[in-house]
Amino acid sequence: MQRTLLLAKIHNCTLTGANINYVGSISIDEMLLEKAGILPYEQVQVVNNANGQRFITYAIPAPAHSGIIELNGGAARLGIIGDRLIIMTYGQFTPEELKSYSPTVVIVDEKNRLLEVRRYDDLLSKV
């Protein structure tokens, strides 16, 4: 049996753009994708902390170190520039894999610059 758990998240990033005319998806700074372990075109869940919207789309890379986080296509209607987002991806794990598992958390500042990459268990131990 496999179970679905959080694999990685980019925490509290800032929406920098919304392009209704784009084909679809969310553009994310390629460096942030890499640090989180999120692949181009991988399914992601996006939570908009400003308005409570939750939706699923897929990630596409924006230029590395650009700080770009942009909603595209229909998703562009689900946020405005400056909204704070959480971008998450999930994985399927066997019971054996779960023994050494901890999600990756990418923490950024208000301009989507990388502050740190943590393991979720490390963050919880400080609460």
Protein backbone atom coordinates (compact mmCIF):
# COMPACT_ATOMS: atom_id res chain seq x y z
CA MET A 1 0.00 0.00 0.00
CA GLN A 2 1.16 3.53 -0.73
CA ARG A 3 0.13 6.68 1.11
CA THR A 4 0.01 10.24 -0.21
CA LEU A 5 1.92 12.80 1.86
CA LEU A 6 3.36 16.28 1.46
CA LEU A 7 6.57 16.03 -0.56
CA ALA A 8 7.64 19.69 -0.66
CA LYS A 9 6.39 23.22 -0.34
CA ILE A 10 7.45 26.76 -1.10
CA HIS A 11 6.16 28.61 1.93
CA ASN A 12 4.68 32.11 1.99
CA CYS A 13 5.91 33.26 -1.43
CA THR A 14 4.59 36.46 -2.99
CA LEU A 15 2.51 36.49 -6.17
CA THR A 16 4.35 38.68 -8.69
CA GLY A 17 2.05 38.42 -11.69
CA ALA A 18 -1.19 37.12 -13.18
CA ASN A 19 -1.46 36.46 -16.91
CA ILE A 20 -4.98 35.49 -17.96
CA ASN A 21 -3.93 35.05 -21.62
CA TYR A 22 -1.31 32.39 -20.92
CA VAL A 23 -2.22 28.77 -21.69
CA GLY A 24 -2.29 27.81 -18.00
CA SER A 25 -0.27 26.83 -14.92
CA ILE A 26 1.89 28.68 -12.40
CA SER A 27 5.31 30.05 -13.31
CA ILE A 28 7.83 29.61 -10.47
CA ASP A 29 11.43 30.80 -10.21
CA GLU A 30 13.44 27.80 -11.46
CA MET A 31 15.88 27.99 -8.56
CA LEU A 32 13.00 27.68 -6.06
CA LEU A 33 11.63 24.67 -7.96
CA GLU A 34 15.04 23.03 -7.83
CA LYS A 35 15.52 23.70 -4.11
CA ALA A 36 12.07 22.26 -3.34
CA GLY A 37 12.57 19.28 -5.64
CA ILE A 38 9.51 20.21 -7.72
CA LEU A 39 9.87 19.19 -11.36
CA PRO A 40 8.74 21.26 -14.34
CA TYR A 41 5.16 20.29 -15.24
CA GLU A 42 4.65 18.55 -11.90
CA GLN A 43 1.19 18.89 -10.32
CA VAL A 44 1.10 21.42 -7.49
CA GLN A 45 -1.56 22.59 -5.09
CA VAL A 46 -1.62 26.34 -4.51
CA VAL A 47 -3.11 27.97 -1.41
CA ASN A 48 -3.72 31.71 -1.49
CA ASN A 49 -3.46 32.99 2.08
CA ALA A 50 -5.10 36.30 1.13
CA ASN A 51 -8.41 34.93 -0.13
CA GLY A 52 -8.50 31.27 0.94
CA GLN A 53 -8.50 29.88 -2.62
CA ARG A 54 -7.03 26.40 -3.07
CA PHE A 55 -6.46 24.98 -6.53
CA ILE A 56 -4.41 22.45 -8.45
CA THR A 57 -2.32 23.27 -11.49
CA TYR A 58 1.19 22.44 -12.73
CA ALA A 59 4.52 24.18 -12.29
CA ILE A 60 6.50 25.70 -15.13
CA PRO A 61 9.95 27.19 -14.63
CA ALA A 62 10.48 30.96 -14.72
CA PRO A 63 14.03 32.31 -15.03
CA ALA A 64 16.24 31.30 -12.09
CA HIS A 65 16.76 33.97 -9.42
CA SER A 66 14.03 36.14 -10.97
CA GLY A 67 11.66 35.83 -8.00
CA ILE A 68 8.78 35.24 -10.41
CA ILE A 69 5.66 33.54 -9.06
CA GLU A 70 2.92 34.10 -11.65
CA LEU A 71 -0.56 32.62 -12.02
CA ASN A 72 -1.44 31.86 -15.63
CA GLY A 73 -4.62 31.15 -17.56
CA GLY A 74 -7.80 30.70 -15.53
CA ALA A 75 -5.80 30.52 -12.28
CA ALA A 76 -4.85 34.17 -12.84
CA ARG A 77 -8.32 35.05 -11.54
CA LEU A 78 -7.55 33.41 -8.18
CA GLY A 79 -5.03 35.95 -6.89
CA ILE A 80 -3.70 39.47 -7.21
CA ILE A 81 -0.12 40.69 -7.18
CA GLY A 82 1.16 40.80 -3.62
CA ASP A 83 -0.93 37.87 -2.34
CA ARG A 84 1.02 35.37 -0.24
CA LEU A 85 0.90 31.78 -1.49
CA ILE A 86 1.90 28.33 -0.36
CA ILE A 87 2.82 25.99 -3.21
CA MET A 88 2.80 22.27 -2.37
CA THR A 89 3.41 18.98 -4.08
CA TYR A 90 2.62 15.50 -2.84
CA GLY A 91 4.19 12.08 -3.28
CA GLN A 92 3.24 8.43 -2.99
CA PHE A 93 5.22 6.55 -0.35
CA THR A 94 5.47 2.96 0.81
CA PRO A 95 5.55 2.21 4.55
CA GLU A 96 9.27 1.47 4.21
CA GLU A 97 9.97 4.85 2.56
CA LEU A 98 8.09 6.65 5.33
CA LYS A 99 10.60 5.48 7.95
CA SER A 100 13.17 8.03 6.75
CA TYR A 101 10.86 10.59 5.19
CA SER A 102 10.46 14.31 5.89
CA PRO A 103 9.04 16.94 3.50
CA THR A 104 11.22 19.72 2.10
CA VAL A 105 10.24 23.29 3.02
CA VAL A 106 11.61 26.22 1.01
CA ILE A 107 11.35 29.48 2.93
CA VAL A 108 11.52 32.75 1.02
CA ASP A 109 11.34 36.46 1.82
CA GLU A 110 8.74 38.92 0.49
CA LYS A 111 10.63 39.19 -2.83
CA ASN A 112 10.79 35.39 -3.21
CA ARG A 113 14.50 35.28 -2.45
CA LEU A 114 15.63 32.04 -0.87
CA LEU A 115 16.12 32.28 2.89
CA GLU A 116 16.56 28.60 3.71
CA VAL A 117 15.71 25.04 2.80
CA ARG A 118 14.56 22.94 5.74
CA ARG A 119 13.12 19.54 6.49
CA TYR A 120 9.63 19.71 7.96
CA ASP A 121 10.55 17.62 11.01
CA ASP A 122 13.25 20.16 11.92
CA LEU A 123 10.72 22.99 11.79
CA LEU A 124 8.18 21.14 13.93
CA SER A 125 10.76 20.45 16.63
CA LYS A 126 11.06 24.22 17.19
CA VAL A 127 7.33 24.79 17.82
